[in-house]
Coordinates of C-alpha atoms in Angstrom, one line a residue:
X1 CA 15.8 -0.4 53.5
X2 CA 13.4 -2.8 51.9
X3 CA 10.9 0.0 51.3
X4 CA 13.6 2.0 49.5
X5 CA 14.6 -1.0 47.4
X6 CA 11.0 -1.7 46.4
X7 CA 10.6 2.0 45.4
X8 CA 13.8 1.9 43.2
X9 CA 12.8 -1.4 41.6
X10 CA 9.3 -0.1 40.8
X11 CA 10.8 3.1 39.4
X12 CA 13.2 1.1 37.2
X13 CA 10.4 -1.0 35.8
X14 CA 8.2 2.1 35.2
X15 CA 11.0 3.7 33.3
X16 CA 11.7 0.6 31.3
X17 CA 8.2 0.2 30.1
X18 CA 7.4 3.9 29.7
X19 CA 10.3 4.5 27.4
X20 CA 10.4 1.2 25.6
X21 CA 10.4 1.7 21.8
X22 CA 8.5 -0.9 19.8
X23 CA 9.4 -2.0 16.3
X24 CA 7.0 -2.3 13.5
X25 CA 6.9 -5.9 12.1
X26 CA 7.4 -6.5 8.4
X27 CA 3.8 -7.7 7.9
X28 CA 1.1 -6.2 10.2
X29 CA -2.6 -6.8 9.3
X30 CA -5.6 -5.4 11.2
X31 CA -8.5 -7.5 12.6
X32 CA -11.4 -5.8 14.2
X33 CA -13.8 -7.5 16.7
X34 CA -17.0 -5.8 17.8
X35 CA -20.2 -6.8 19.5
X36 CA -22.7 -4.8 17.4
X37 CA -23.5 -2.5 20.3
X38 CA -20.6 0.0 20.2
X39 CA -17.8 -2.0 21.8
X40 CA -14.9 -3.0 19.6
X41 CA -11.2 -3.7 19.5
X42 CA -8.8 -3.6 16.5
X43 CA -6.0 -6.1 16.9
X44 CA -3.0 -6.9 14.7
X45 CA -1.4 -10.1 13.4
X46 CA 1.4 -10.7 11.0
X47 CA 4.9 -11.9 10.2
X48 CA 8.5 -10.9 10.9
X49 CA 11.9 -12.6 10.9
X50 CA 12.0 -11.9 14.7
X51 CA 8.5 -13.1 15.5
X52 CA 8.0 -16.1 17.8
X53 CA 5.1 -18.2 19.2
X54 CA 5.4 -16.4 22.6
X55 CA 5.4 -12.8 23.8
X56 CA 7.4 -10.6 21.5
X57 CA 7.9 -7.4 23.5
X58 CA 9.7 -5.8 20.5
X59 CA 6.5 -5.7 18.6
X60 CA 4.3 -4.4 21.4
X61 CA 2.9 -7.9 22.4
X62 CA 2.1 -8.3 26.1
X63 CA 0.3 -10.9 28.2
X64 CA -3.0 -9.3 28.9
X65 CA -5.0 -9.8 32.2
X66 CA -7.6 -12.5 32.5
X67 CA -11.0 -12.0 30.9
X68 CA -13.3 -9.6 32.7
X69 CA -16.7 -10.7 34.1
X70 CA -19.4 -11.8 31.7
X71 CA -21.2 -8.7 30.3
X72 CA -18.0 -6.8 29.7
X73 CA -16.7 -6.8 26.1
X74 CA -13.3 -8.3 25.5
X75 CA -11.3 -9.7 22.5
X76 CA -7.8 -11.0 22.1
X77 CA -5.5 -13.5 20.5
X78 CA -4.5 -16.7 22.2
X79 CA -0.8 -17.3 21.4
X80 CA 0.4 -20.7 20.2
X81 CA 2.3 -21.5 23.4
X82 CA 0.9 -24.7 25.1
X83 CA -1.2 -25.5 22.1
X84 CA -3.3 -22.3 22.2
X85 CA -4.3 -23.1 25.8
X86 CA -5.1 -19.4 26.6
X87 CA -2.2 -19.1 29.0
X88 CA -0.9 -16.3 26.9
X89 CA -3.2 -13.7 25.5
X90 CA -2.3 -10.6 23.5
X91 CA -3.8 -7.9 21.2
X92 CA -0.9 -8.4 18.8
X93 CA 0.3 -11.7 17.4
X94 CA 3.4 -11.7 15.2
X95 CA 4.8 -15.0 13.9
X96 CA 8.2 -16.0 12.5
X97 CA 8.8 -15.9 8.7
X98 CA 11.6 -15.5 6.2
X99 CA 10.8 -13.3 3.2
X100 CA 9.6 -13.8 0.6
X101 CA 7.3 -16.1 2.6
X102 CA 4.8 -18.6 1.3
X103 CA 3.0 -20.8 3.9
X104 CA 0.2 -21.1 6.4
X105 CA -0.1 -19.7 9.9
X106 CA -2.8 -20.4 12.5
X107 CA -4.1 -17.6 14.7
X108 CA -6.7 -18.1 17.6
X109 CA -9.3 -15.5 18.6
X110 CA -11.1 -15.3 21.9
X111 CA -13.9 -12.9 22.8
X112 CA -17.0 -12.2 24.7
X113 CA -19.8 -9.6 23.9
X114 CA -20.7 -6.7 26.1
X115 CA -24.1 -5.2 25.6
X116 CA -24.4 -6.8 22.1
X117 CA -25.7 -10.2 21.3
X118 CA -23.4 -11.0 18.4
X119 CA -19.7 -10.8 17.5
X120 CA -18.5 -9.3 14.2
X121 CA -15.1 -10.2 12.8
X122 CA -13.8 -7.8 10.2
X123 CA -10.6 -8.4 8.2
X124 CA -8.6 -6.6 5.4
X125 CA -6.1 -8.9 3.7
X126 CA -3.7 -7.9 0.9
X127 CA -5.1 -9.0 -2.5
X128 CA -3.5 -12.1 -3.9
X129 CA -1.0 -12.3 -1.1
X130 CA -3.1 -13.6 1.8
X131 CA -6.3 -15.6 2.2
X132 CA -7.6 -18.2 4.4
X133 CA -10.6 -19.5 6.4
X134 CA -12.3 -18.6 9.7
X135 CA -13.4 -21.8 11.6
X136 CA -14.8 -22.9 14.9
X137 CA -12.4 -24.9 17.1
X138 CA -14.9 -27.7 17.7
X139 CA -14.9 -29.5 14.4
X140 CA -13.9 -26.7 11.9
X141 CA -17.1 -27.3 10.0
X142 CA -19.8 -25.6 12.1
X143 CA -18.2 -22.3 11.1
X144 CA -16.1 -22.4 8.0
X145 CA -15.9 -19.0 6.3
X146 CA -13.5 -18.1 3.4
X147 CA -11.3 -15.0 4.1
X148 CA -10.0 -12.9 1.2
X149 CA -9.5 -9.2 0.6
X150 CA -11.9 -7.3 2.8
X151 CA -14.8 -9.0 4.6
X152 CA -16.8 -9.6 7.7
X153 CA -18.4 -12.5 9.5
X154 CA -21.1 -12.3 12.2
X155 CA -21.1 -14.9 15.0
X156 CA -24.7 -15.1 16.0
X157 CA -24.2 -17.3 19.1
X158 CA -21.0 -16.0 20.6
X159 CA -21.7 -17.7 24.0
X160 CA -21.3 -21.1 22.3
X161 CA -18.7 -20.1 19.7
X162 CA -16.5 -17.9 21.8
X163 CA -13.3 -19.1 20.2
X164 CA -12.3 -19.1 16.5
X165 CA -9.2 -20.0 14.5
X166 CA -7.9 -18.3 11.4
X167 CA -5.9 -20.4 9.0
X168 CA -4.1 -17.7 6.9
X169 CA -2.3 -18.7 3.7
X170 CA 0.5 -16.2 2.8
X171 CA 1.5 -16.2 -0.8
X172 CA 5.0 -14.9 -1.7
X173 CA 4.4 -12.2 0.8
X174 CA 6.7 -9.2 0.5
X175 CA 6.5 -5.7 2.0
X176 CA 5.6 -3.8 -1.2
X177 CA 4.5 -5.0 -4.7
X178 CA 5.7 -2.4 -7.2
X179 CA 3.6 -2.8 -10.3
X180 CA 5.1 -0.1 -12.5
X181 CA 7.9 2.5 -12.6
X182 CA 8.5 4.9 -15.5
X183 CA 10.2 8.1 -16.4
X184 CA 9.4 10.8 -19.0
X185 CA 11.0 14.0 -20.2
X186 CA 8.6 16.9 -19.7
X187 CA 10.1 20.2 -21.0
X188 CA 13.4 20.5 -19.2
X189 CA 12.5 18.1 -16.3
X190 CA 12.1 14.4 -15.8
X191 CA 8.8 13.1 -14.3
X192 CA 8.9 9.7 -12.5
X193 CA 5.7 7.7 -12.1
X194 CA 5.2 4.5 -10.2
X195 CA 2.3 2.4 -8.8
X196 CA 2.0 -0.3 -6.2
X197 CA -0.6 -3.1 -6.3
X198 CA -0.4 -3.6 -2.5
X199 CA 1.5 -2.2 0.4
X200 CA 2.5 -3.7 3.7
X201 CA 4.0 -1.5 6.4
X202 CA 5.4 0.8 3.7
X203 CA 7.1 3.9 5.2
X204 CA 7.8 5.3 1.8
X205 CA 10.2 5.7 -1.1
X206 CA 13.6 7.4 -1.6
X207 CA 14.0 8.6 -5.1
X208 CA 17.6 8.1 -6.2
X209 CA 19.5 9.2 -9.3
X210 CA 23.0 8.8 -10.8
X211 CA 24.8 9.5 -14.0
X212 CA 27.7 7.8 -15.8
X213 CA 30.0 10.1 -13.9
X214 CA 28.4 10.2 -10.5
X215 CA 27.2 7.8 -7.8
X216 CA 23.7 7.3 -6.5
X217 CA 22.2 10.2 -4.6
X218 CA 18.8 10.6 -2.9
X219 CA 16.7 13.4 -4.3
X220 CA 13.7 13.2 -2.1
X221 CA 11.5 11.0 0.1
X222 CA 7.9 10.2 -0.8
X223 CA 5.7 9.0 2.0
X224 CA 4.0 5.6 1.5
X225 CA 0.5 4.4 2.3
X226 CA 1.4 2.1 5.1
X227 CA -0.7 -1.0 4.7
X228 CA -3.3 -1.1 2.0
X229 CA -4.8 -3.5 -0.5
X230 CA -5.7 -0.7 -2.9
X231 CA -3.4 0.3 -5.8
X232 CA -1.5 3.5 -5.1
X233 CA 0.1 6.0 -7.5
X234 CA 3.1 8.2 -6.9
X235 CA 5.0 10.8 -8.9
X236 CA 8.1 13.0 -8.6
X237 CA 9.4 15.7 -11.0
X238 CA 13.2 16.1 -11.1
X239 CA 13.9 19.7 -12.2
X240 CA 17.7 19.6 -11.8
X241 CA 18.7 17.9 -15.0
X242 CA 20.9 19.0 -17.9
X243 CA 20.4 18.5 -21.6
X244 CA 22.4 15.8 -23.5
X245 CA 22.9 13.8 -20.4
X246 CA 21.8 10.2 -19.5
X247 CA 20.3 9.7 -16.1
X248 CA 19.6 6.6 -14.1
X249 CA 16.8 6.4 -11.5
X250 CA 15.7 3.9 -8.9
X251 CA 13.5 3.7 -5.9
X252 CA 14.6 2.6 -2.4
X253 CA 11.4 1.3 -0.6
X254 CA 11.7 1.6 3.1
X255 CA 9.7 -0.4 5.7
X256 CA 8.8 1.1 9.1
X257 CA 11.2 -1.3 10.8
X258 CA 14.2 0.0 8.7
X259 CA 14.3 -2.8 6.1
X260 CA 14.6 -1.7 2.5
X261 CA 14.7 -2.9 -1.1
X262 CA 15.5 -1.4 -4.4
X263 CA 13.5 -1.2 -7.6
X264 CA 14.8 -1.9 -11.1
X265 CA 16.9 0.9 -12.6
X266 CA 15.5 2.9 -15.4
X267 CA 17.4 5.2 -17.7
X268 CA 16.4 8.2 -19.7
X269 CA 18.4 10.3 -22.1
X270 CA 17.9 14.1 -21.9
X271 CA 18.3 15.1 -25.5
X272 CA 16.4 17.4 -27.8
X273 CA 13.8 15.6 -30.0
X274 CA 14.6 15.7 -33.7
X275 CA 11.1 15.6 -35.0
X276 CA 7.5 16.5 -34.1
X277 CA 5.5 13.5 -32.9
X278 CA 2.2 12.8 -31.2
X279 CA 2.1 9.5 -29.2
X280 CA -0.8 7.2 -28.6
X281 CA -2.5 8.1 -25.3
X282 CA -2.1 5.9 -22.3
X283 CA -4.0 4.1 -20.9
X284 CA -6.4 3.4 -23.8
X285 CA -9.3 2.7 -23.4
X286 CA -9.4 4.8 -20.2
X287 CA -11.7 5.9 -17.4
X288 CA -11.7 8.7 -16.4
X289 CA -8.3 10.1 -17.3
X290 CA -5.5 9.4 -19.7
X291 CA -2.0 10.8 -20.6
X292 CA -1.2 12.3 -24.0
X293 CA 2.5 12.9 -24.9
X294 CA 4.2 14.7 -27.8
X295 CA 7.6 15.9 -28.7
X296 CA 8.8 19.3 -30.1
X297 CA 12.2 19.6 -31.9
X298 CA 12.1 23.4 -31.4
X299 CA 10.2 26.1 -29.6
X300 CA 6.7 26.1 -31.1
X301 CA 3.2 27.6 -30.8
X302 CA 1.2 24.5 -29.7
X303 CA -2.4 23.6 -29.7
X304 CA -3.6 20.2 -28.3
X305 CA -7.3 19.8 -28.8
X306 CA -9.8 17.0 -28.1
X307 CA -12.9 16.4 -30.3
X308 CA -15.8 14.0 -30.0
X309 CA -16.9 11.6 -32.7
X310 CA -18.9 14.3 -34.5
X311 CA -15.9 16.5 -34.8
X312 CA -17.1 19.0 -32.2
X313 CA -14.4 20.5 -30.0
X314 CA -14.6 19.2 -26.4
X315 CA -11.7 20.9 -24.8
X316 CA -8.4 22.5 -25.6
X317 CA -5.7 21.0 -23.4
X318 CA -2.8 23.2 -24.6
X319 CA -2.7 26.6 -26.3
X320 CA 0.6 28.2 -25.7
X321 CA 4.2 28.6 -26.8
X322 CA 6.4 25.7 -25.6
X323 CA 10.1 25.1 -25.7
X324 CA 11.6 22.0 -27.3
X325 CA 11.2 18.8 -25.4
X326 CA 8.9 15.9 -24.6
X327 CA 5.6 16.7 -22.9
X328 CA 2.9 14.7 -21.2
X329 CA -0.5 16.1 -20.4
X330 CA -3.3 14.4 -18.5
X331 CA -6.9 14.7 -19.7
X332 CA -9.7 14.0 -17.2
X333 CA -12.9 13.1 -19.0
X334 CA -15.2 13.3 -16.0
X335 CA -18.5 14.6 -17.3
X336 CA -18.0 13.2 -20.8
X337 CA -20.0 10.3 -22.3
X338 CA -18.4 7.0 -23.2
X339 CA -17.3 6.7 -26.8
X340 CA -14.6 7.5 -29.4
X341 CA -12.7 10.8 -29.1
X342 CA -9.9 12.3 -31.2
X343 CA -7.0 14.5 -30.0
X344 CA -5.1 16.7 -32.4
X345 CA -1.7 18.3 -32.1
X346 CA -0.9 21.5 -34.1
X347 CA 2.6 23.0 -33.9
X348 CA 4.1 25.5 -36.4
X349 CA 2.7 23.7 -39.5
X350 CA 2.8 20.2 -38.0
X351 CA -0.5 18.5 -37.6
X352 CA -1.4 15.0 -36.4
X353 CA -4.6 13.3 -35.0
X354 CA -5.0 10.2 -33.0
X355 CA -8.1 8.3 -31.7
X356 CA -8.8 7.3 -28.1
X357 CA -11.7 5.5 -26.3
X358 CA -13.4 6.5 -23.1
X359 CA -15.0 3.4 -21.5
X360 CA -17.1 4.0 -18.4

């Protein structure tokens, strides 16, 4: 009977852990430890409203076994319980925070090299949202290395300095920093463009639209970049619009853990332009590409041409019949020299020229 009970208990535990579903924390940042000889481990630290100083099973934290014998590579976090005594070790360390969050958190690293003679610590922190210092735990001055953006520090004597602490300062940390969101009429469609400065656990964006006579509806889902410190650009073209109608657009940004937030609402009026116009390119100066927009009040035979400062034709961006509307074209100047360029719009007797600067 005892044997059967043990079997059922073991089966239950196996089923529990085999089918457990972990939740992605709001902030999850990578930290890679290697010994310079091929052995490495990427661990994760971060923040969440459900984080604690102990083992958070919901985020995949678990108390790892004791260190292997000397000569075998290992790296882990020591969790804060019992003043970082090492009684709890994990490859993931998620702490408690309420967002937006500004404050400091301390994380402890423990490691030993394998065949290598050094330990390399590599980090990738979101620009302007997290920075800190990497210090020894003896005095905090023998090793005292600033941490910002992407970087690496090499511990040349890991047998002496086999423990380090990271003091990480989080600054108004939020899942995603949306830096721009705009809409333009292109022919009979609306093009949405948005950029992010940084992304933390960004699953993606729902593009939503409404009119004065209808409620919000989701048009599509655009996959996000996860976690990155590099600016990201996104776009979507809405082809199901009607003329002489005002539309409202917004983005619903979704985290991997189900949390979400909305962007500001932008509106655009789908109406036929009354005049020909050629707008100033954007950005300007630019490198290597820029957007050129113009409006047509009626169907026209259009030429959009780029010239260099000598008046020589560089390229013809458009040479075709276009319907009335607002148009945006992107010109990529890869292969062209820095300097002043001119772009000219000709459309059924209308002619206008503007200047732009390529700065490499």
